[in-house]
Coordinates of C-alpha atoms in Angstrom, one line a residue:
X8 CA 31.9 64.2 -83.2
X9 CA 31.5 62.2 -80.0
X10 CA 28.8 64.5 -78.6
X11 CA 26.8 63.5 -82.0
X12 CA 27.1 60.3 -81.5
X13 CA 26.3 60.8 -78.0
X14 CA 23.0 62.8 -78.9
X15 CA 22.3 60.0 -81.6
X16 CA 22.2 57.0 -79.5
X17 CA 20.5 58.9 -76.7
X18 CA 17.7 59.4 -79.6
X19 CA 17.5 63.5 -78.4
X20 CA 19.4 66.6 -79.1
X21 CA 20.8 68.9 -76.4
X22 CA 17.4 71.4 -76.7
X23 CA 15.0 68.1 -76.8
X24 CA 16.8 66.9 -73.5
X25 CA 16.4 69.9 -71.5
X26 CA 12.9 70.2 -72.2
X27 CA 12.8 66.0 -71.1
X28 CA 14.5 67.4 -68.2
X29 CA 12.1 70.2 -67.3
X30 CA 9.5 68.0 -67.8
X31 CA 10.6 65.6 -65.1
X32 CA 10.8 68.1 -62.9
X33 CA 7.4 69.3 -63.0
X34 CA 6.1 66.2 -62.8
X35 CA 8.1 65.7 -60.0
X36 CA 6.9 69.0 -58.3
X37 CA 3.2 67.7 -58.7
X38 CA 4.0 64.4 -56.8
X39 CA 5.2 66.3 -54.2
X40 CA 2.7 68.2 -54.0
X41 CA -0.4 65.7 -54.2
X42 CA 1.9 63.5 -51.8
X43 CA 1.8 66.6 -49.0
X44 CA -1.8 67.7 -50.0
X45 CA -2.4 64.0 -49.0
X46 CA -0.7 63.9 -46.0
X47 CA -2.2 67.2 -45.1
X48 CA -5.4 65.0 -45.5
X49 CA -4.7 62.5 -43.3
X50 CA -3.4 64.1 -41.3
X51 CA -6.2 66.1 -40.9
X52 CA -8.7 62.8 -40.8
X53 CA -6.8 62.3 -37.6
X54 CA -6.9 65.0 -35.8
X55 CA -11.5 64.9 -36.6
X56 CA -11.1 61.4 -34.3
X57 CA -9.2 63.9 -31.1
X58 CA -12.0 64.4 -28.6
X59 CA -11.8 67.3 -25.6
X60 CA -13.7 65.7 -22.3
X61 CA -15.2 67.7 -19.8
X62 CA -15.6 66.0 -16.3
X63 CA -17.3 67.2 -13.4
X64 CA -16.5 64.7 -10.5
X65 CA -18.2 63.8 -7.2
X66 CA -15.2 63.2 -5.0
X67 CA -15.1 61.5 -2.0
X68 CA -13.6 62.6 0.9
X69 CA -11.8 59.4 3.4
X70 CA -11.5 61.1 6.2
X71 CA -15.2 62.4 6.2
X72 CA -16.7 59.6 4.0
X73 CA -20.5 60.9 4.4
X74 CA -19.2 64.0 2.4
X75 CA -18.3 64.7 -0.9
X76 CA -16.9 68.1 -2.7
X77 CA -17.5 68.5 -6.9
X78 CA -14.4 69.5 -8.7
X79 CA -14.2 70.2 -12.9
X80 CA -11.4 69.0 -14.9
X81 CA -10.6 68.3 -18.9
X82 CA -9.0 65.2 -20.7
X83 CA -8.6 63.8 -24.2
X84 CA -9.8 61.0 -26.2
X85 CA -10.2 59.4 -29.4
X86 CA -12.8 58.3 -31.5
X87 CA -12.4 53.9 -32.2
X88 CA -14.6 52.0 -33.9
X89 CA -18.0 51.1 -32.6
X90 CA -19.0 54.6 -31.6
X91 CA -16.5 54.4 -28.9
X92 CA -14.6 57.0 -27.6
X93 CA -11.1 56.0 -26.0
X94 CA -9.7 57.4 -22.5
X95 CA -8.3 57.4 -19.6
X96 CA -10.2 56.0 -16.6
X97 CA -8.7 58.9 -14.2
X98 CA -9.9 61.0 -16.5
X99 CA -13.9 60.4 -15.5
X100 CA -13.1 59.0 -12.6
X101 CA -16.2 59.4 -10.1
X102 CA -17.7 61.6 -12.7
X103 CA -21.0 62.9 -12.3
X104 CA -21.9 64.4 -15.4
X105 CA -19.7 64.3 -18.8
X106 CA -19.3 66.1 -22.1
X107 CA -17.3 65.9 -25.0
X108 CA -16.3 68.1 -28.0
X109 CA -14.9 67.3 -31.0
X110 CA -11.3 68.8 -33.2
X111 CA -12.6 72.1 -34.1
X112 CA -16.0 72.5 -33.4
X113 CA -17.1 74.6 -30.2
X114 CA -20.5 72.3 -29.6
X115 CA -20.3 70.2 -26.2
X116 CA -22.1 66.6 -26.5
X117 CA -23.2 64.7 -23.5
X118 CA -21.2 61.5 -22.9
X119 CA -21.9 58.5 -20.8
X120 CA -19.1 56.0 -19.7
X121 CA -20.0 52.4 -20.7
X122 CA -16.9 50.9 -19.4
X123 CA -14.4 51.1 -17.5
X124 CA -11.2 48.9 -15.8
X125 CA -9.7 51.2 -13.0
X126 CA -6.7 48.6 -13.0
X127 CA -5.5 49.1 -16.7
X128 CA -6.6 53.2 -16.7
X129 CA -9.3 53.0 -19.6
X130 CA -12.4 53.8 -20.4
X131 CA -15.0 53.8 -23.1
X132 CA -17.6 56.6 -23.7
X133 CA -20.9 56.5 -25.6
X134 CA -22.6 59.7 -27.3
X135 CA -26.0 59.4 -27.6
X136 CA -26.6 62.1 -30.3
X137 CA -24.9 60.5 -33.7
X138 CA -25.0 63.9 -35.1
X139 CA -21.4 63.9 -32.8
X140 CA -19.6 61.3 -35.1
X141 CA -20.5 62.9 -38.5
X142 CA -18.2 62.4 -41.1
X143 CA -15.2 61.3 -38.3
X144 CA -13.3 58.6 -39.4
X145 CA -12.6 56.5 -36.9
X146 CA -8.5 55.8 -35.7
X147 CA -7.2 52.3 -36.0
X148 CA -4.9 50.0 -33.5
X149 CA -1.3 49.1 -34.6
X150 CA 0.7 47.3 -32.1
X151 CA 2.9 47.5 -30.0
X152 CA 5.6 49.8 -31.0
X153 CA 9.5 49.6 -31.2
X154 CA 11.6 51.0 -28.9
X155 CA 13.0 54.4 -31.1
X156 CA 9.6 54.4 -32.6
X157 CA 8.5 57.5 -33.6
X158 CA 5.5 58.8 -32.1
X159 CA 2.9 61.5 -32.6
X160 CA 0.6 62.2 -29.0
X161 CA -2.3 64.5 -29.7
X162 CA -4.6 66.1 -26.8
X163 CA -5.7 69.2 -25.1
X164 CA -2.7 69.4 -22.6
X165 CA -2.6 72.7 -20.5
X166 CA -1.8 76.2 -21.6
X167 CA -4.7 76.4 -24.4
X168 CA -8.1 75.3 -25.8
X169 CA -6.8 74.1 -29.1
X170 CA -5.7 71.0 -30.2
X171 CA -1.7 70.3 -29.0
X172 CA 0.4 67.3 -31.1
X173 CA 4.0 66.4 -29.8
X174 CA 6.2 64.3 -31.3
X175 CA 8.4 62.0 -29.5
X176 CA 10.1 58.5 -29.5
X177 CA 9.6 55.5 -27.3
X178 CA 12.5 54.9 -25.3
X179 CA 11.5 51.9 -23.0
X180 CA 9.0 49.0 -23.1
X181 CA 8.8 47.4 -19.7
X182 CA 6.3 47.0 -16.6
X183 CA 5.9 50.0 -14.9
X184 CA 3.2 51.0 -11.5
X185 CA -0.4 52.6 -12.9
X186 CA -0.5 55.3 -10.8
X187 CA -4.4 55.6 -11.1
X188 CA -4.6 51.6 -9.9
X189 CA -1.2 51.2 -7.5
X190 CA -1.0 48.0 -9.9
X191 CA 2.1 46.9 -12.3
X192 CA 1.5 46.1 -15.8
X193 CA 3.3 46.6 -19.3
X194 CA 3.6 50.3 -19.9
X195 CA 5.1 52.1 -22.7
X196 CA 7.9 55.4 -22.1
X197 CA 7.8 58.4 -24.3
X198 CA 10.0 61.3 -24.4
X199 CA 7.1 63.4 -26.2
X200 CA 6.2 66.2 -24.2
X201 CA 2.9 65.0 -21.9
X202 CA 1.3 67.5 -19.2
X203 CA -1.9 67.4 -17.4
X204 CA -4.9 67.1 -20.0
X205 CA -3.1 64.8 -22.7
X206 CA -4.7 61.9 -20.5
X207 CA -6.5 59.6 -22.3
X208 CA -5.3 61.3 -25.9
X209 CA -3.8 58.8 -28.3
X210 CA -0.3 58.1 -29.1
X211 CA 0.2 57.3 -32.8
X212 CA 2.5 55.6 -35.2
X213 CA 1.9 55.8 -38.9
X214 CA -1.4 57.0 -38.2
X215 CA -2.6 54.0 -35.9
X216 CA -3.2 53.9 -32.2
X217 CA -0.3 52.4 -30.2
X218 CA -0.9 53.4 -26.7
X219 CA -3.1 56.1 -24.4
X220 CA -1.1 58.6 -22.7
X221 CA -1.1 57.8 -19.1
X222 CA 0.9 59.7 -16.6
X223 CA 4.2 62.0 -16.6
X224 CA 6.8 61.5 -13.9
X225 CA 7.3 65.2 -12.2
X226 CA 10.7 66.8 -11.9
X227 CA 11.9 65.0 -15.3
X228 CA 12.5 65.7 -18.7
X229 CA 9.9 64.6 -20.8
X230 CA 9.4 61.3 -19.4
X231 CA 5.8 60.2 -20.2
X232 CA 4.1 56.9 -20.1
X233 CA 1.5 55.6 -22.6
X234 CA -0.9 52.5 -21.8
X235 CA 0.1 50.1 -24.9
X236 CA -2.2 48.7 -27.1
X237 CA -1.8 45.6 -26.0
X238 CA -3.7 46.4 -22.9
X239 CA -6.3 48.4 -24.5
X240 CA -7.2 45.5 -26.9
X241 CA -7.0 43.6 -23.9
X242 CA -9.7 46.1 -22.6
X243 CA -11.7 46.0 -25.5
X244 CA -12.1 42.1 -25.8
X245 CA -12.9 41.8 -22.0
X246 CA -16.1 44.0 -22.7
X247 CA -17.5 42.6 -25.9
X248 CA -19.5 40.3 -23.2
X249 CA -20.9 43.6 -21.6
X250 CA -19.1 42.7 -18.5
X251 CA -15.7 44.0 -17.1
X252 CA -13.7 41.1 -15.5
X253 CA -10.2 42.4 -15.0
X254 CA -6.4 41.7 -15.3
X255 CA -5.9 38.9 -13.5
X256 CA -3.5 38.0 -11.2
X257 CA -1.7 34.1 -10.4
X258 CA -1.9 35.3 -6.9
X259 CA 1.9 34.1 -6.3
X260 CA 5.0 35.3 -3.9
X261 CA 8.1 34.9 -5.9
X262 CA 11.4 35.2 -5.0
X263 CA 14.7 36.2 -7.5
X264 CA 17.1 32.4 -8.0
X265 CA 20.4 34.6 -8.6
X266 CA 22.0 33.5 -4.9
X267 CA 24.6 30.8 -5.7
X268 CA 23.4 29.2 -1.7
X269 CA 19.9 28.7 -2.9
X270 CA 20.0 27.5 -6.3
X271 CA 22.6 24.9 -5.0
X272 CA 19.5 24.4 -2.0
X273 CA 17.1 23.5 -5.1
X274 CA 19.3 21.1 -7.0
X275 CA 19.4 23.9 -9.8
X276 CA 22.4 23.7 -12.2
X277 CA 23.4 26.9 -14.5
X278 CA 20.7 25.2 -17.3
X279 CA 18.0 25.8 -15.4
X280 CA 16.0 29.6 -14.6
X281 CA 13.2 30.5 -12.6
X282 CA 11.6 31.9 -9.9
X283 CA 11.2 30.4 -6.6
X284 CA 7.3 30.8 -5.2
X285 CA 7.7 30.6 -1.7
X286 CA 3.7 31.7 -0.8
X287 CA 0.6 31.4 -2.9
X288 CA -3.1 33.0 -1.9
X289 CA -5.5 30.5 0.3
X290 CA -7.5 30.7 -2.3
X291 CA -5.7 28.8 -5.0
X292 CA -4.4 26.0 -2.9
X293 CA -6.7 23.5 -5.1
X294 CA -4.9 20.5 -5.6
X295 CA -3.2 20.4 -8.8
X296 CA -2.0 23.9 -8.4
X297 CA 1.1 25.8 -7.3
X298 CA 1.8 25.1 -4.3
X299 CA 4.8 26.7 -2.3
X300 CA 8.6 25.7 -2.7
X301 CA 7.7 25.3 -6.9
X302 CA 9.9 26.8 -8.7
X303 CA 8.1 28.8 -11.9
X304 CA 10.6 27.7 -15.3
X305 CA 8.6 29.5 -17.5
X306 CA 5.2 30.4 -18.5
X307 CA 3.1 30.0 -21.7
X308 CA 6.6 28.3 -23.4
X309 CA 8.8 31.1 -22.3
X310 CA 11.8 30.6 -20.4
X311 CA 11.3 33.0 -16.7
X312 CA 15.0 34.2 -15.8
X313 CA 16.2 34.1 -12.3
X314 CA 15.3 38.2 -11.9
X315 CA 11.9 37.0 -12.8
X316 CA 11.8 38.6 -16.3
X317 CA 10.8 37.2 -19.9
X318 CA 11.8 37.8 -23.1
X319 CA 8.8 39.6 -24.7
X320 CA 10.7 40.4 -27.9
X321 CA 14.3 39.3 -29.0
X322 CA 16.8 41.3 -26.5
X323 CA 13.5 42.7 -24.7
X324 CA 12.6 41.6 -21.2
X325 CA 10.1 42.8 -18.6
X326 CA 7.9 40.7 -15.9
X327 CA 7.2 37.1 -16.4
X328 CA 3.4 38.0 -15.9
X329 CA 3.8 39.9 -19.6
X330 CA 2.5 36.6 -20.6
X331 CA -0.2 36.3 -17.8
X332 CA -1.7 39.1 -18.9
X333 CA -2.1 38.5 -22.5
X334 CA -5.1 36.1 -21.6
X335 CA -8.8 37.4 -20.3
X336 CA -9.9 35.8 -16.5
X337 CA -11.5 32.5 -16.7
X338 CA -9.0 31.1 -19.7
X339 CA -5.7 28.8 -18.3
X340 CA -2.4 29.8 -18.4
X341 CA 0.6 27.1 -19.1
X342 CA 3.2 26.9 -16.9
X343 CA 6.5 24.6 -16.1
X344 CA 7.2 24.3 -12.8
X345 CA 9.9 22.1 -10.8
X346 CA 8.9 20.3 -7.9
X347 CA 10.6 18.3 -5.6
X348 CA 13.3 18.4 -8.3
X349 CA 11.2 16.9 -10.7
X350 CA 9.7 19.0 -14.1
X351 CA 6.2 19.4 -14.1
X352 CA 4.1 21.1 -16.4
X353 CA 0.4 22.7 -15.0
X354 CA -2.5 24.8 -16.8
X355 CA -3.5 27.5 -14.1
X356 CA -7.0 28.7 -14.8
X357 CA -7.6 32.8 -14.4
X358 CA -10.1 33.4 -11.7
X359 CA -8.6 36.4 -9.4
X360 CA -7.6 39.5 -9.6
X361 CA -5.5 42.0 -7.2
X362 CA -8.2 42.6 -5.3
X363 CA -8.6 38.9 -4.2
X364 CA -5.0 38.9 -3.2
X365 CA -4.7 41.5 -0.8
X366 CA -5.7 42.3 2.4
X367 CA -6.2 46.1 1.8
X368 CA -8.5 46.7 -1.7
X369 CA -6.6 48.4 -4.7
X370 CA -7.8 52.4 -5.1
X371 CA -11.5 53.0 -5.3
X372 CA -13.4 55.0 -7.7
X373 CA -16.5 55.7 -8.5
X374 CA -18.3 54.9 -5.3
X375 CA -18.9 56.3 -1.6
X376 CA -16.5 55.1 1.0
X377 CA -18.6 52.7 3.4
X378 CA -18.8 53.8 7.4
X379 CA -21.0 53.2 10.6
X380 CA -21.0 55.7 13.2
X381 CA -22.0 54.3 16.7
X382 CA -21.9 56.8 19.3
X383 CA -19.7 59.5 17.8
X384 CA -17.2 56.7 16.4
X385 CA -17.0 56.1 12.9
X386 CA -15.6 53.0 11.5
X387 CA -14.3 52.5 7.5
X388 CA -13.0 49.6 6.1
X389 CA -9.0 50.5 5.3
X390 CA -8.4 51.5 1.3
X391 CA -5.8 52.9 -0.1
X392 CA -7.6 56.0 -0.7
X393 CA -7.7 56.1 3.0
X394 CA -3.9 55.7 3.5
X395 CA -3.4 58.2 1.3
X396 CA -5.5 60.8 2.7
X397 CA -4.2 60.5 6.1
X398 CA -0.4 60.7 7.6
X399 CA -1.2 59.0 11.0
X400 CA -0.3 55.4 11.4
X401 CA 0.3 55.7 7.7
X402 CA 3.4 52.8 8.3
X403 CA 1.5 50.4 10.3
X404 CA -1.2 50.8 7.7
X405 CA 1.0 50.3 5.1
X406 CA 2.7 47.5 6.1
X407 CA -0.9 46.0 6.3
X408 CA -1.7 46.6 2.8
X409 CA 1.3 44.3 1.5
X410 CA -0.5 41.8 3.6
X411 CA -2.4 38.9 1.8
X412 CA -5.9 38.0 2.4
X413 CA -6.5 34.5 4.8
X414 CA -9.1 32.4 5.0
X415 CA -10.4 34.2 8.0
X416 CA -9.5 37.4 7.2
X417 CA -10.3 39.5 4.2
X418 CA -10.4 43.1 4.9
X419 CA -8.9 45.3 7.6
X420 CA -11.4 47.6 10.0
X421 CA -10.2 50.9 10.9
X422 CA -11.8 53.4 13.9
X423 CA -11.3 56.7 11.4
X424 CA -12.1 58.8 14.1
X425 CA -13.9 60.0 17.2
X426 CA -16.4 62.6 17.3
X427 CA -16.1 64.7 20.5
X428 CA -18.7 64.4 22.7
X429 CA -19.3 63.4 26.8
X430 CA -19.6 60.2 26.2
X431 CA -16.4 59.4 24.0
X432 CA -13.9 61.6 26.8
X433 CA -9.9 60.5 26.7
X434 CA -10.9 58.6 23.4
X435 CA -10.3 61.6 21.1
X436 CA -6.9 60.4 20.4
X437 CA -7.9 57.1 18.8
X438 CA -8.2 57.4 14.5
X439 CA -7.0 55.4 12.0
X440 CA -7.0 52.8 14.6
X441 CA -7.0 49.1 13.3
X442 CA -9.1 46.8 15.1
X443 CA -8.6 43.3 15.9
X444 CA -11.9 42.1 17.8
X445 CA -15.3 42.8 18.9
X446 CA -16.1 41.8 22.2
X447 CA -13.4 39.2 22.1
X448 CA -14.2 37.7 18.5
X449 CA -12.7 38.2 14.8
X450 CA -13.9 38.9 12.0
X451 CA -13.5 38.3 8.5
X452 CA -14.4 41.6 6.5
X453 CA -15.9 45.4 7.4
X454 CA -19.9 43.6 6.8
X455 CA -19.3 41.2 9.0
X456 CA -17.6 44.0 12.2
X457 CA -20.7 46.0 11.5
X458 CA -23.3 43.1 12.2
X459 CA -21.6 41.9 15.8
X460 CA -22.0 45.8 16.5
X461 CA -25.6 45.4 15.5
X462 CA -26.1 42.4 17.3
X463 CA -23.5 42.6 20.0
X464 CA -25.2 41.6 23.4
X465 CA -24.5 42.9 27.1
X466 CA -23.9 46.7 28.4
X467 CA -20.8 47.1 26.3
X468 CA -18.7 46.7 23.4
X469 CA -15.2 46.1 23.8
X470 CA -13.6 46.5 20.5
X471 CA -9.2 45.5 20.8
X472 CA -6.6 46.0 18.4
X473 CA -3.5 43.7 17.8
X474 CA -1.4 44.1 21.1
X475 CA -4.2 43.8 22.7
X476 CA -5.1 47.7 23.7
X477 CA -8.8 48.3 24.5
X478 CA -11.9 50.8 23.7
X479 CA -15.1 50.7 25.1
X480 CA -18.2 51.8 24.1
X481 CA -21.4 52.0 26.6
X482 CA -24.1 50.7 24.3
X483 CA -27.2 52.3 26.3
X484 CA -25.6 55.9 26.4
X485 CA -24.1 55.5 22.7
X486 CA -27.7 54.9 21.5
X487 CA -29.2 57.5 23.3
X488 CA -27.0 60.5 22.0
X489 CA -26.6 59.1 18.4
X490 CA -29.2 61.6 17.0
X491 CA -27.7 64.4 19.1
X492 CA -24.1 63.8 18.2
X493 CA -25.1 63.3 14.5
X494 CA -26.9 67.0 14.7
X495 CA -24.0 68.0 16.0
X496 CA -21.6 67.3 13.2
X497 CA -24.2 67.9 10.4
X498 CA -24.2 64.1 9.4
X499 CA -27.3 62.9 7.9
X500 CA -26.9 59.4 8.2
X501 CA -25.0 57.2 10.5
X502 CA -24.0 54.5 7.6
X503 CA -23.4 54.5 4.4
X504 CA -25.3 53.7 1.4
X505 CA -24.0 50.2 1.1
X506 CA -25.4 49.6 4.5
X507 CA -28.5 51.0 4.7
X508 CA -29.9 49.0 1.3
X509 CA -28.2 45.8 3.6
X510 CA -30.3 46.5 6.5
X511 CA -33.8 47.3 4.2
X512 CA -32.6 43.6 2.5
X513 CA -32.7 42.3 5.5
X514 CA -36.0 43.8 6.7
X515 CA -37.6 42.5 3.8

């Protein structure tokens, strides 16, 4: 009797419900089904925007900077909006000739880079021939993503021609060294599995970009960094004028306010966080600006800690110039400041970069090395491409490139090397010598050196290092067996490119 009633106020009987329930499950079944066919979709939409590059690089050599050797490699992009396609800058770095192939297809295209920044890893490509981007749909930014984050990386890692997609995490958001630029920005961990060729592929998030792989650290487990997409918008915004400005840089020496002794130095209570700026580059000492012995309280509205972190995101803290670099070069930055124990507050406009800053230029790409070879010596202005190529003096020349820039001196000359000959006897030992001073002067910068060898008067050139050690160079005999020594060593020109269109310039 209860079952009736049951089946009465329920409006079916026991057969009509299990045919109610049947039907629910086949309707159901079909969701799932269209739901997976259009996944299977988009996913598939996605992987149409995964490019393959093909670089062939001209490659410098430091240590013989008239030569050059070609070597091939592969990378991966994606396909943004615009026509773009998004990569690494290490991956067509000093490229000579580019092509790309899309998900599937087996046809090569020829690409072009259109922009680049060396300093945040990225680069934009152009394909000529639109037949490349039919029917590709082209991937989205999200932002920057959580850590725990799932993740999807897709690119043509290693170990095979066809597309690879890894799924990971993100375990840490935080500033981390570019390895392609030596320089520190906001960089992304991954535990997805990354190896050589992934550069430059996407990492996504529900189907959006959220960073560009980047680099792996070797002799770990899965750890993998991505550029986030905070930089690459960055990127993008700096080029819609057609011209690449850069990351830029407040050009400050800061020092941690976690010693008891020197907060108490200050006048700082337990209220009160910041960093203490105890040097700032010659070139910003405008009055108005930071000035040494300011202490930095917090920049754009955000409070700096006394380890010289914000926080970017509730419980999330990395560098205090997260905020710095949120803004393109020529825009101000706000900052609070204490000084002489009084609050201040101070917009700092954006003019410089790294490169301004230091005495030794960040890592460079994409060009020749410059040299002048007088007599079988061959001078180079001192990179870090240099530094890296060679192990002798490789301390001495480090400890340089920490070294700001000063108003008098910009850039550091090196003698690379002497080439045998009779005239350079019992100097064959000299290379990767800094020098100090030509025939008793300084100079600012490697243009400047080269033009008081040009113009250097008298028998001799006297060229002097630091502690005051000595080489000289008979100018009458070094310009007689230039040609001979050159001919000797296969060297077709005794200067490189950048000086020889400075001597027709001057000529003219």
């Amino acid at each position: 009797m209860q079952s009736s009633i049951l089946y009465k106020k329920t409006g079916s009987s026991p057969s009509n419900q299990g045919n109610e329930v049947m039907r629910q499950i086949i309707v159901l079944f079909i969701a799932v089904l269209f739901l997976n066919a259009n996944d299977l979709q988009k996913d598939d939409t996605t992987k149409q925007a995964i490019v393959k590059i093909y670089t062939v690089a001209k490659v410098p050599n430091y240590l013989s900077p008239w030569s050059s050797s070609m070597q091939s490699y592969t990378g991966s992009g994606a396909i943004i909006e615009g026509g773009y396609i998004l990569t690494n800058a290490h991956v067509v770095a000093n490229q000579a000739f580019l092509e790309v192939q899309r998900y599937g297809e087996r046809k090569r295209y020829i690409a072009k880079v259109y922009a680049v920044s060396h300093q945040a890893d990225l680069a934009l490509l152009k394909v000529e021939d639109q037949a490349f981007f039919a029917g590709v749909e082209p991937l989205q930014f999200g932002s920057l993503p959580n850590v725990e984050q799932k993740i999807v990386v897709y690119g043509y890692p290693m170990g095979g021609d066809t597309l690879s997609a890894t799924i990971g995490v993100v375990s840490r958001v935080e500033h981390h060294v570019y390895a392609h630029s030596g320089e520190v920005f906001l960089a992304v961990q991954v535990d997805a599995a990354v190896n050589p060729g992934n550069s430059g592929g996407p990492a996504l998030s529900d189907g959006k970009i959220v960073g560009v792989v980047m680099q792996v650290i070797t002799k770990s487990q899965n750890i993998g960094y991505l550029v986030p997409v905070t930089m690459v918008k960055h990127f993008i915004d700096d080029m819609k004028d057609g011209h690449y400005d850069g990351v830029a840089d407040l050009g400050l020496g800061t020092q941690n306010l976690e010693n008891p002794a020197l907060r108490h130095y200050y006048g700082l209570d337990d209220n009160i966080t910041g960093k203490l700026i105890y040097k700032t580059m010659y070139q910003s000492a405008q009055k108005g600006g930071l000035k040494k012995g300011d202490i930095l309280t917090a920049v754009d509205g955000h409070h700096v800690e006394n380890d010289g972190t914000v926080e970017f995101r509730k419980h999330e803290y990395t560098h205090y110039h997260y905020f710095v670099d949120t803004h393109q070069m020529g825009e101000c930055v706000g900052v609070d400041i204490i000084r002489n124990r009084k609050p201040m507050h101070l917009d700092v406009p954006l003019k410089y970069t790294a490169d301004d800053v230091y005495l030794v230029k960040t890592t460079r790409y994409d060009r020749m090395p410059s040299y002048f070879i007088y007599g079988g010596y061959v001078f180079s202005p001192l990179t870090r491409n240099l530094i890296r190529a060679s192990r002798r003096n490789r301390l001495y020349l480090s400890y340089l490139a920490s070294k700001w820039q000063t108003k008098k001196k910009s850039e550091v000359v090196v003698l690379l090397k002497v080439l045998a000959s009779d005239i350079s006897r019992g100097d064959n030992s000299f290379g990767m010598w800094p020098i100090d001073k030509v025939n008793g002067e300084t100079f600012k910068d490697f243009k400047t050196f080269y033009r008081k060898i040009e113009k250097a008067k008298g028998p001799y050139i006297v060229l002097e290092d630091n502690d005051g050690i000595q080489l000289v160079i008979d100018k009458k005999e070094a310009l007689s067996k230039q040609k001979e020594i050159l001919n000797t060593y296969n060297i077709e020109f005794d200067r490189s490119v950048d000086l020889r269109e400075d001597r027709a310039n001057k000529k003219r």
